[in-house]
């Protein structure tokens, strides 16, 4: 069988091997043409897998002896040659696999992809692109960059728009994805010179369905399919929104469990609350592609559990199925 | 009686005169040593006031013929000499009043304060400082700048920290206010050179209780009393958090009113939801002082209703009572 292959770096995550393995087995059960190469401590991996049910043809191991830790700087990518992260990226670079998924440290991951995979020709800076749930059911917004780079220039933002538009068409089935520029106001004179120039570039580019500036409060409104920004601003906006979401949900929980009467009434609304939190739960959106590198490279949140890993692996699988990076290269050549 | 006097520019707000007048009358009833000078169309104001009960000694009028609109640029401050905003600021500059409150356009307000009031000696850039509710009951965080300036330098941020610390002590009764720098990560190497230099300056300044960087997700955690940032970043973070808050509350409302069973159960939890939304309702925190100008100048949200105006007027009154700008000047001289 002609398997689609994901190299899965399972060593760097906060929660050990079990959630990663469980998520992989779940997806392998669903996608019979998928093979996952577990990159990491083979002995430990095999002992976790010993009690699980799976099709052995769909699993391989690649034993490694080192681990990139969460606190490691980008230089560890050069030093820890036998780390699971480096080996996984190398497997992808040499076309032994079609994509990688990691939950390891962000900065070394970006550095490793840059050093080993390189960027798509014409791309100076890749961007981290999480998928943001919106108020419109079933509709998502792609937001990039959220932190692969501190600074971006107008051309980077234009490239983000083109790449994300191709991704949105392929993966989210959006016909003519609407692109907006994250800014402090809607008028085109808002923001720094960089924003004004990026606005002009995208507005004049006929390959981008650019609709203007968007304020951070409307990212999740469902009005746009793609929001482009520099990594610093994207990171600030994402973390501010995440923080507010968590605080509000926590406050509501506290208020609803204050006494037995409230607890009983809240019990009857359990399903309603589950609907809301499922929609906005980051676990279902824990994965982000590093858009702009030469191959398909996904990162899952460092604290991923089974649900989060499953979501990221599924995104990775879909990206392979849709040949997303090659399609992006074609879009950039237009 | 030796009244404390607020010049209240009531013309520029979105909701007309009635909420502004109602809020003023409410506060005047509570604070017998307060006088409010309504700056605007005297005839219209008097017709609104005709049906209201108040002590006429506590109200004056200053008739003006022009209005700064929400879409006006900063130059209108120079052109519309008889606008309510300009006249209110002039009343403050000439010490006819102790403070101003406006709900007019932001950019002209900042420009007007800059041209007419000037900054406190040593302050290059003033900062807009809203009061952010936190998860800790009764505890707030002061956040500045949220948009008076796009760019700030490390000295501006240091001055924000000193000024906000004085404010926090006086108004929020915090003994030794904790100051943090908004950044994309906790390590002191994070962010741009500006952040690294601001970190160093504040860390070495013995008049600032600096505790390091804070990520946007923890602004409302209650861990710190003051968060300093440049106006661009502060604006992005504030709007992202506000947007997420509104979206979540709306989603929860939708989920809880989906059918009659949920509606009935939710009715029994009305008080719980009110507690949460009251805590995070921006109306109770609609006012922001422009910290760093020579006098006490407050702006309320353009779409302020009675609750929002009342909250901002009360903040203005408290700032007068505590002689906040003079105390800030003393703190800056240390």
XYZ file of C-alpha atoms in Angstrom:
668
model
C 0.000 0.000 0.000
C 1.121 3.486 -0.786
C 1.018 4.966 2.702
C 0.914 8.636 3.566
C 3.583 9.003 6.213
C 3.867 11.280 9.230
C 7.037 11.436 11.315
C 5.687 12.049 14.807
C 8.160 13.603 17.239
C 6.688 12.482 20.543
C 9.512 13.307 22.929
C 9.283 17.047 23.615
C 5.731 17.313 24.900
C 4.762 18.065 28.493
C 2.482 15.082 29.009
C 4.663 12.105 28.173
C 4.062 9.473 25.528
C 0.632 8.095 26.334
C -1.608 10.870 24.963
C 0.520 11.076 21.819
C 0.342 7.321 21.230
C -3.392 7.150 21.937
C -4.098 9.997 19.517
C -1.999 8.355 16.805
C -3.741 4.999 17.197
C -7.139 6.671 17.002
C -6.286 8.389 13.733
C -4.610 5.261 12.300
C -7.840 3.352 12.942
C -9.728 5.919 10.896
C -7.269 6.429 8.064
C -6.109 3.098 6.690
C -3.694 4.711 4.226
C -1.781 6.465 7.009
C 1.489 5.311 8.523
C 2.981 6.991 11.572
C 6.693 6.837 12.270
C 7.194 7.398 15.990
C 10.447 9.255 16.434
C 11.863 8.973 19.939
C 12.872 6.440 22.560
C 11.888 3.194 20.845
C 11.988 1.089 23.974
C 9.651 3.375 25.885
C 7.384 3.747 22.877
C 7.131 -0.008 22.424
C 6.280 -0.525 26.051
C 3.451 2.044 25.786
C 2.227 0.432 22.570
C 2.394 -3.100 24.017
C -1.043 -2.829 25.582
C -2.699 -1.111 22.616
C -4.543 -2.474 19.623
C -3.406 -1.282 16.221
C -2.418 -2.480 12.771
C 1.384 -3.035 12.978
C 1.759 -2.250 9.280
C 0.736 1.333 10.048
C 3.439 1.965 12.642
C 7.218 2.278 12.437
C 9.817 3.421 14.914
C 12.837 5.620 14.537
C 14.949 5.405 17.666
C 16.630 8.569 18.942
C 18.757 9.210 22.007
C 18.376 12.926 22.654
C 15.515 15.280 23.442
C 15.046 18.983 22.740
C 13.573 20.367 25.959
C 11.051 23.170 26.325
C 13.740 25.458 27.710
C 16.264 24.694 24.959
C 17.323 27.565 22.736
C 17.536 27.378 18.974
C 21.187 26.353 19.005
C 20.309 22.972 20.522
C 19.065 22.073 17.054
C 22.705 22.141 15.948
C 24.034 20.412 19.072
C 21.519 17.631 19.657
C 21.966 15.828 16.375
C 20.235 12.679 17.557
C 17.243 14.445 19.051
C 13.796 13.270 18.038
C 12.989 16.713 16.641
C 16.082 16.905 14.415
C 15.679 13.305 13.209
C 12.007 13.824 12.405
C 12.777 16.934 10.355
C 15.580 15.041 8.572
C 13.195 12.221 7.671
C 10.970 14.805 6.047
C 13.824 16.567 4.298
C 14.968 13.297 2.703
C 11.374 12.446 1.651
C 11.205 9.370 3.881
C 7.948 10.861 5.172
C 5.380 13.326 3.833
C 5.024 15.507 6.915
C 6.035 15.944 10.522
C 4.101 16.638 13.690
C 5.790 17.708 16.903
C 4.768 19.029 20.293
C 8.313 20.072 21.071
C 9.732 23.511 21.820
C 8.683 26.231 19.394
C 11.894 28.168 18.790
C 14.066 25.080 18.070
C 11.311 23.724 15.816
C 11.259 26.898 13.715
C 15.064 26.952 13.618
C 15.217 23.271 12.660
C 12.720 23.729 9.831
C 14.666 26.756 8.630
C 18.067 25.043 8.733
C 17.036 21.618 7.456
C 13.906 22.057 5.322
C 14.571 25.613 4.146
C 11.857 27.999 3.014
C 9.856 27.824 -0.220
C 11.746 29.858 -2.870
C 10.666 33.503 -2.565
C 9.612 33.172 1.084
C 11.825 35.049 3.513
C 9.917 34.207 6.675
C 7.505 31.349 7.369
C 4.524 31.991 9.616
C 2.829 29.967 12.348
C -0.820 29.628 11.412
C -3.294 28.395 14.025
C -6.934 27.851 13.126
C -9.229 30.123 15.135
C -12.824 29.034 15.805
C -15.419 31.721 15.045
C -18.962 32.474 16.153
C -20.230 31.203 12.811
C -20.783 27.480 13.164
C -18.309 25.428 11.138
C -16.397 28.497 10.013
C -12.804 29.140 11.044
C -10.302 31.945 10.605
C -6.656 31.350 9.772
C -4.383 33.691 11.708
C -0.712 34.179 10.854
C 1.970 34.837 11.920
C 1.472 34.260 15.643
C 5.096 34.102 16.650
C 7.485 32.461 14.215
C 8.991 35.935 13.693
C 8.981 39.074 15.803
C 9.074 41.388 12.818
C 7.642 41.019 9.345
C 7.746 43.347 6.358
C 4.907 44.108 3.920
C 6.123 41.441 1.471
C 6.016 38.794 4.203
C 2.421 39.718 4.948
C 1.552 39.595 1.263
C 3.095 36.124 1.055
C 1.181 35.037 4.159
C -2.008 36.153 2.420
C -1.250 34.188 -0.758
C -0.176 31.043 1.070
C -3.073 31.106 3.507
C -5.537 31.709 0.669
C -4.313 28.552 -1.084
C -4.549 26.675 2.222
C -8.054 27.981 2.927
C -9.283 26.896 -0.516
C -7.782 23.422 -0.210
C -8.405 22.585 3.407
C -11.383 24.720 4.421
C -13.118 24.633 1.016
C -13.501 28.395 0.855
C -13.955 29.601 -2.717
C -12.524 33.071 -2.568
C -11.081 33.499 0.914
C -11.386 36.971 2.424
C -8.098 38.326 3.760
C -7.795 41.111 6.349
C -4.827 42.867 7.924
C -4.770 42.975 11.721
C -4.573 46.588 12.851
C -5.672 49.005 15.563
C -8.383 50.505 13.347
C -10.200 50.015 10.067
C -8.953 53.087 8.181
C -6.073 52.359 5.845
C -3.989 55.096 7.460
C -3.939 53.182 10.765
C -0.910 51.514 12.305
C 2.743 51.817 11.426
C 4.246 52.461 8.005
C 4.611 48.679 7.673
C 0.840 48.258 7.964
C 0.102 51.046 5.499
C 2.487 49.525 2.974
C 1.175 46.007 3.524
C -2.363 47.338 3.060
C -1.384 48.900 -0.287
C 0.443 45.777 -1.515
C -2.431 43.424 -0.722
C -5.073 45.844 -1.956
C -3.377 46.021 -5.349
C -2.675 42.285 -5.618
C -5.350 40.660 -7.774
C -4.521 37.222 -6.362
C -5.602 38.322 -2.884
C -9.235 38.965 -1.947
C -8.184 41.714 0.444
C -10.989 43.390 2.383
C -8.967 45.855 4.489
C -7.959 46.201 8.110
C -9.571 44.285 10.932
C -9.428 45.096 14.639
C -8.451 42.259 17.002
C -11.950 42.193 18.486
C -13.349 40.847 15.193
C -10.838 38.038 14.491
C -13.354 35.436 15.622
C -16.410 37.180 14.165
C -16.477 34.874 11.148
C -16.387 37.875 8.791
C -13.023 36.938 7.296
C -11.242 33.697 6.428
C -7.676 34.871 6.934
C -6.056 37.483 9.167
C -2.433 38.371 8.437
C -0.119 40.086 10.900
C 3.465 40.162 12.090
C 4.411 37.507 14.635
C 4.696 39.917 17.548
C 1.223 41.402 17.090
C -0.344 38.038 16.291
C 1.135 36.536 19.418
C -0.116 39.417 21.595
C -3.628 39.232 20.132
C -3.871 35.450 20.385
C -2.674 35.333 23.969
C -4.919 38.214 25.029
C -7.979 36.514 23.539
C -7.054 33.103 24.992
C -6.539 34.645 28.402
C -9.899 36.393 28.394
C -11.640 33.221 27.230
C -10.143 31.157 30.030
C -10.851 33.780 32.668
C -14.488 34.154 31.658
C -15.152 30.414 31.575
C -13.521 30.055 34.977
C -15.549 32.915 36.435
C -18.758 31.431 35.090
C -17.887 28.054 36.589
C -17.206 29.683 39.957
C -20.492 31.593 39.848
C -22.471 28.485 38.861
C -21.055 26.306 41.612
C -21.390 28.842 44.410
C -24.215 26.973 46.136
C -26.210 23.781 45.783
C -29.194 25.487 44.081
C -27.024 26.928 41.374
C -25.215 23.628 40.975
C -28.477 21.792 40.407
C -29.730 24.333 37.860
C -26.362 24.341 36.092
C -26.435 20.543 35.825
C -29.480 20.852 33.580
C -27.502 23.154 31.301
C -24.444 20.916 31.088
C -24.995 20.227 27.419
C -25.292 23.928 26.573
C -22.003 24.716 28.297
C -20.326 21.799 26.593
C -21.429 23.115 23.219
C -19.842 26.484 23.908
C -16.621 25.203 25.375
C -16.188 22.584 22.645
C -16.469 25.349 20.063
C -13.838 27.487 21.720
C -11.686 24.778 23.250
C -8.141 25.294 22.053
C -7.628 21.522 22.139
C -9.568 21.187 18.932
C -7.381 23.873 17.446
C -4.053 23.126 19.093
C -2.205 22.562 15.846
C -0.497 25.162 13.707
C 1.254 24.624 10.403
C 4.547 26.416 9.842
C 3.505 27.932 6.546
C 6.275 28.837 4.124
C 8.760 26.028 4.682
C 9.384 23.567 1.870
C 7.454 20.657 3.391
C 4.458 20.032 5.631
C 5.457 20.760 9.236
C 2.925 20.969 12.079
C 3.360 21.838 15.703
C 0.918 20.930 18.434
C 0.680 22.802 21.722
C 3.370 21.746 24.218
C 0.724 20.708 26.726
C -1.272 18.686 24.197
C -3.460 15.878 25.480
C -4.961 13.109 23.357
C -7.663 15.380 21.909
C -5.156 18.055 20.945
C -2.691 15.583 19.415
C -5.463 13.893 17.485
C -6.616 17.237 16.069
C -3.101 18.184 15.008
C -2.340 14.791 13.466
C -5.586 14.974 11.534
C -4.700 18.417 10.221
C -1.316 17.042 9.189
C -2.966 14.109 7.396
C -5.368 16.457 5.584
C -2.474 18.653 4.521
C -0.732 15.605 2.984
C -3.914 14.453 1.259
C -4.390 17.868 -0.289
C -0.747 18.217 -1.260
C -0.915 21.574 0.416
C 2.680 22.752 0.184
C 2.966 22.035 -3.540
C -0.321 23.829 -4.146
C 1.008 26.781 -2.171
C 4.137 26.828 -4.306
C 1.952 26.993 -7.412
C -0.091 29.850 -5.907
C 3.090 31.790 -5.169
C 4.241 31.457 -8.794
C 1.120 33.162 -10.147
C -19.079 76.204 49.324
C -15.751 75.287 47.877
C -16.926 73.050 45.036
C -14.831 70.538 43.167
C -15.548 71.268 39.531
C -15.732 69.037 36.472
C -16.150 70.468 32.975
C -18.274 67.835 31.267
C -18.088 67.847 27.459
C -21.384 66.204 26.595
C -21.586 66.880 22.868
C -19.358 64.311 21.188
C -20.905 61.077 22.487
C -22.903 58.606 20.408
C -25.986 58.496 22.607
C -27.039 62.114 22.883
C -27.415 64.193 26.016
C -29.812 62.209 28.188
C -27.482 59.470 29.511
C -24.780 62.069 30.196
C -27.189 64.330 32.094
C -28.706 61.440 34.061
C -25.274 60.192 35.096
C -24.209 63.675 36.179
C -27.349 64.202 38.276
C -26.862 60.843 39.970
C -23.314 61.682 41.002
C -24.240 65.241 42.050
C -26.865 63.772 44.381
C -24.170 61.641 46.021
C -21.368 64.210 46.167
C -22.616 67.468 47.571
C -19.280 69.233 47.118
C -19.258 68.562 43.364
C -20.245 71.037 40.680
C -20.569 70.012 37.031
C -20.188 72.530 34.250
C -22.038 71.208 31.214
C -20.124 72.303 28.142
C -22.210 72.202 24.976
C -25.483 73.441 23.512
C -26.983 75.253 26.505
C -30.500 75.383 25.113
C -30.668 71.661 24.471
C -29.041 70.915 27.796
C -31.549 73.078 29.662
C -34.459 71.394 27.951
C -33.135 67.975 28.992
C -32.572 69.227 32.538
C -36.024 70.867 32.770
C -37.696 67.623 33.801
C -34.975 66.525 36.220
C -34.523 67.091 39.928
C -31.181 68.474 41.047
C -29.616 71.171 43.185
C -29.176 74.153 40.816
C -26.142 75.346 42.793
C -24.289 72.244 41.603
C -24.800 72.867 37.888
C -23.493 75.487 35.494
C -23.558 75.798 31.729
C -20.957 76.848 29.246
C -22.570 77.349 25.871
C -20.656 76.271 22.765
C -21.604 76.312 19.098
C -19.404 73.621 17.524
C -18.929 69.864 17.970
C -15.910 67.636 17.380
C -17.332 64.578 15.631
C -16.169 60.977 15.962
C -14.671 61.098 12.464
C -12.838 64.396 12.993
C -9.062 64.350 12.757
C -6.754 65.988 15.236
C -6.582 69.232 13.259
C -10.228 69.991 14.041
C -8.995 70.890 17.506
C -7.314 73.909 15.925
C -10.225 74.727 13.595
C -13.271 74.268 15.831
C -12.348 76.861 18.431
C -15.849 76.999 19.892
C -16.289 73.263 20.124
C -17.386 71.795 23.439
C -14.179 69.756 23.640
C -11.841 72.695 23.104
C -13.778 74.939 25.495
C -13.838 72.249 28.188
C -10.086 71.796 27.930
C -9.586 75.593 28.048
C -11.689 75.829 31.215
C -9.330 73.305 32.775
C -6.217 75.019 31.494
C -7.293 78.324 33.048
C -8.140 76.612 36.357
C -11.847 77.442 36.108
C -12.419 73.736 36.767
C -10.418 70.941 38.403
C -10.888 68.264 35.734
C -12.617 67.404 32.480
C -14.626 64.426 31.335
C -15.475 63.839 27.684
C -16.940 61.080 25.544
C -15.757 62.751 22.380
C -13.373 61.509 19.718
C -10.110 60.061 21.006
C -7.496 61.509 18.658
C -8.729 65.133 18.892
C -8.993 64.758 22.666
C -5.357 63.665 22.947
C -4.285 66.428 20.570
C -6.322 69.019 22.476
C -4.821 67.992 25.812
C -1.357 68.096 24.268
C -1.791 71.537 22.656
C -3.729 73.242 25.435
C -2.862 71.516 28.706
C 0.651 70.363 27.801
C 2.418 67.424 29.422
C 3.840 67.271 32.931
C 7.498 68.453 32.805
C 9.674 65.445 31.933
C 6.844 63.507 30.249
C 7.236 63.137 26.498
C 4.121 61.073 25.874
C 1.004 60.720 27.995
C -0.736 57.340 28.152
C -4.381 56.280 28.129
C -4.967 54.175 31.209
C -8.156 52.113 31.483
C -8.898 50.128 34.610
C -9.110 46.392 33.883
C -11.252 44.173 36.125
C -9.488 41.017 37.317
C -10.559 37.605 38.541
C -9.658 38.649 42.086
C -12.726 40.278 43.571
C -12.306 44.007 44.121
C -8.874 44.038 42.514
C -8.139 45.892 39.291
C -5.171 46.244 36.970
C -4.151 49.539 35.429
C -3.097 49.115 31.802
C -1.265 51.810 29.866
C -0.771 52.999 27.174
C -3.701 51.579 25.186
C -3.542 53.941 22.254
C -2.556 57.532 22.982
C 0.680 56.791 21.099
C 1.629 54.177 18.546
C 5.229 54.017 19.643
C 6.822 54.480 23.021
C 10.424 54.302 24.134
C 11.808 52.707 27.312
C 11.746 56.055 29.162
C 8.055 56.486 28.356
C 7.329 53.067 29.815
C 9.359 53.870 32.902
C 7.373 57.087 33.331
C 4.109 55.180 32.857
C 5.210 52.855 35.659
C 6.010 55.715 38.039
C 2.826 57.654 37.266
C 0.569 54.603 37.451
C 2.200 53.521 40.732
C 1.328 56.884 42.280
C -2.215 56.577 40.898
C -2.593 53.017 42.175
C -1.517 54.023 45.687
C -3.850 57.011 45.821
C -6.928 55.710 44.053
C -6.776 51.931 44.489
C -5.112 51.986 47.928
C -2.370 49.575 46.894
C 0.658 49.892 49.173
C 3.465 48.857 46.874
C 1.916 48.370 43.426
C 3.406 45.570 41.332
C 4.379 46.663 37.839
C 4.839 44.313 34.870
C 5.863 44.875 31.264
C 3.539 43.441 28.615
C 5.500 41.076 26.393
C 5.251 37.872 24.373
C 7.072 35.852 27.039
C 8.334 36.042 30.607
C 12.082 35.859 29.976
C 13.785 39.243 29.990
C 15.288 38.581 26.558
C 11.802 38.495 24.977
C 10.381 41.084 22.609
C 12.091 43.906 20.764
C 15.123 45.868 21.904
C 12.675 48.452 23.264
C 11.222 45.845 25.626
C 14.620 44.608 26.747
C 15.740 48.151 27.500
C 12.481 49.028 29.244
C 12.858 45.855 31.337
C 16.355 46.906 32.396
C 15.357 50.497 33.211
C 12.405 49.476 35.373
C 14.275 46.619 37.019
C 17.003 49.015 38.155
C 14.641 51.781 39.259
C 14.133 51.558 43.025
C 10.949 53.642 42.813
C 9.267 50.944 40.747
C 8.184 47.589 42.192
C 8.954 45.869 38.901
C 8.205 42.152 38.752
C 9.172 41.425 35.128
C 7.369 40.603 31.901
C 3.772 39.491 31.730
C 2.027 37.762 28.832
C -1.288 39.239 27.650
C -3.179 36.193 28.910
C -2.405 37.179 32.512
C -3.350 40.883 32.427
C -6.622 40.153 34.227
C -5.203 37.470 36.513
C -4.985 39.853 39.453
C -1.272 39.065 39.897
C -0.141 42.594 39.111
C -1.470 46.088 39.750
C -0.036 47.807 36.708
C 0.851 46.639 33.196
C 2.884 49.026 31.050
C 3.170 48.798 27.270
C 3.380 50.926 24.150
C 0.055 52.218 22.795
C 0.011 49.939 19.772
C 0.504 46.728 21.749
C -1.830 47.827 24.525
C -4.542 48.604 22.009
C -4.157 45.234 20.280
C -4.246 43.320 23.577
C -7.217 45.247 24.956
C -9.296 44.854 21.809
C -8.455 41.168 21.458
C -9.513 40.483 25.047
C -12.673 42.591 24.749
C -13.623 40.826 21.536
C -13.204 37.383 23.043
C -15.184 38.385 26.113
C -18.098 39.639 24.048
C -18.068 36.626 21.744
C -18.073 34.142 24.605
C -20.881 35.840 26.478
C -22.925 36.007 23.284
C -22.296 32.320 22.524
C -23.310 31.335 26.025
C -26.483 33.372 25.736
C -27.308 31.693 22.420
C -26.703 28.240 23.872
C -28.814 28.945 26.965
C -31.815 30.228 25.023
C -31.828 27.485 22.403
C -34.986 25.881 23.735
C -37.571 26.396 26.437
C -36.005 23.872 28.835
C -32.694 25.617 28.746
C -34.372 29.005 29.083
C -36.162 27.887 32.228
C -33.027 26.455 33.801
C -31.044 29.543 32.828
C -33.635 31.791 34.468
C -32.758 30.219 37.788
C -29.133 31.191 37.238
C -29.829 34.766 36.250
C -28.148 36.138 39.340
C -24.999 34.100 38.718
C -24.669 35.395 35.164
C -25.301 38.943 36.330
C -22.463 38.620 38.830
C -20.053 37.564 36.101
C -21.105 40.108 33.521
C -21.169 42.936 36.065
C -17.592 42.096 36.980
C -16.413 42.184 33.385
C -18.827 44.752 31.975
C -16.791 47.470 30.330
C -19.474 49.982 31.326
C -18.171 49.960 34.869
C -14.691 50.523 33.479
C -15.445 52.777 30.507
C -13.298 55.643 31.730
C -9.608 56.152 31.121
C -7.433 58.956 32.419
C -4.927 60.508 30.034
C -2.003 60.102 32.376
C 0.903 62.478 31.911
C -0.863 65.715 30.995
C -0.705 68.629 33.377
C -4.274 68.355 34.662
C -6.934 65.707 35.299
C -8.436 64.674 31.955
C -10.761 61.657 31.583
C -12.321 60.133 28.530
C -15.358 57.879 28.585
C -16.168 55.408 25.809
C -17.848 57.058 22.799
C -20.874 54.814 23.184
C -21.222 55.469 26.915
C -24.626 55.033 28.494
C -25.674 56.337 31.914
C -23.793 53.586 33.778
C -20.589 54.218 31.832
C -20.777 58.011 32.202
C -21.478 57.695 35.902
C -18.438 55.439 36.357
C -16.175 57.835 34.469
C -17.479 60.921 36.280
C -16.945 59.180 39.603
C -13.370 58.313 38.635
C -12.853 61.952 37.688
C -14.261 63.113 41.017
C -12.015 60.686 42.920
C -8.996 61.908 40.990
C -9.789 65.504 42.028
C -10.345 64.508 45.672
C -7.005 62.730 45.750
C -5.189 65.534 43.943
C -3.842 62.854 41.690
C -1.916 64.851 39.112
C 0.003 66.855 41.725
C 0.865 63.643 43.576
C 2.081 62.157 40.293
C 4.273 65.205 39.733
C 5.815 64.668 43.170
C 6.427 60.985 42.398
C 8.184 61.877 39.151
C 10.528 64.262 40.987
C 11.812 61.511 43.312
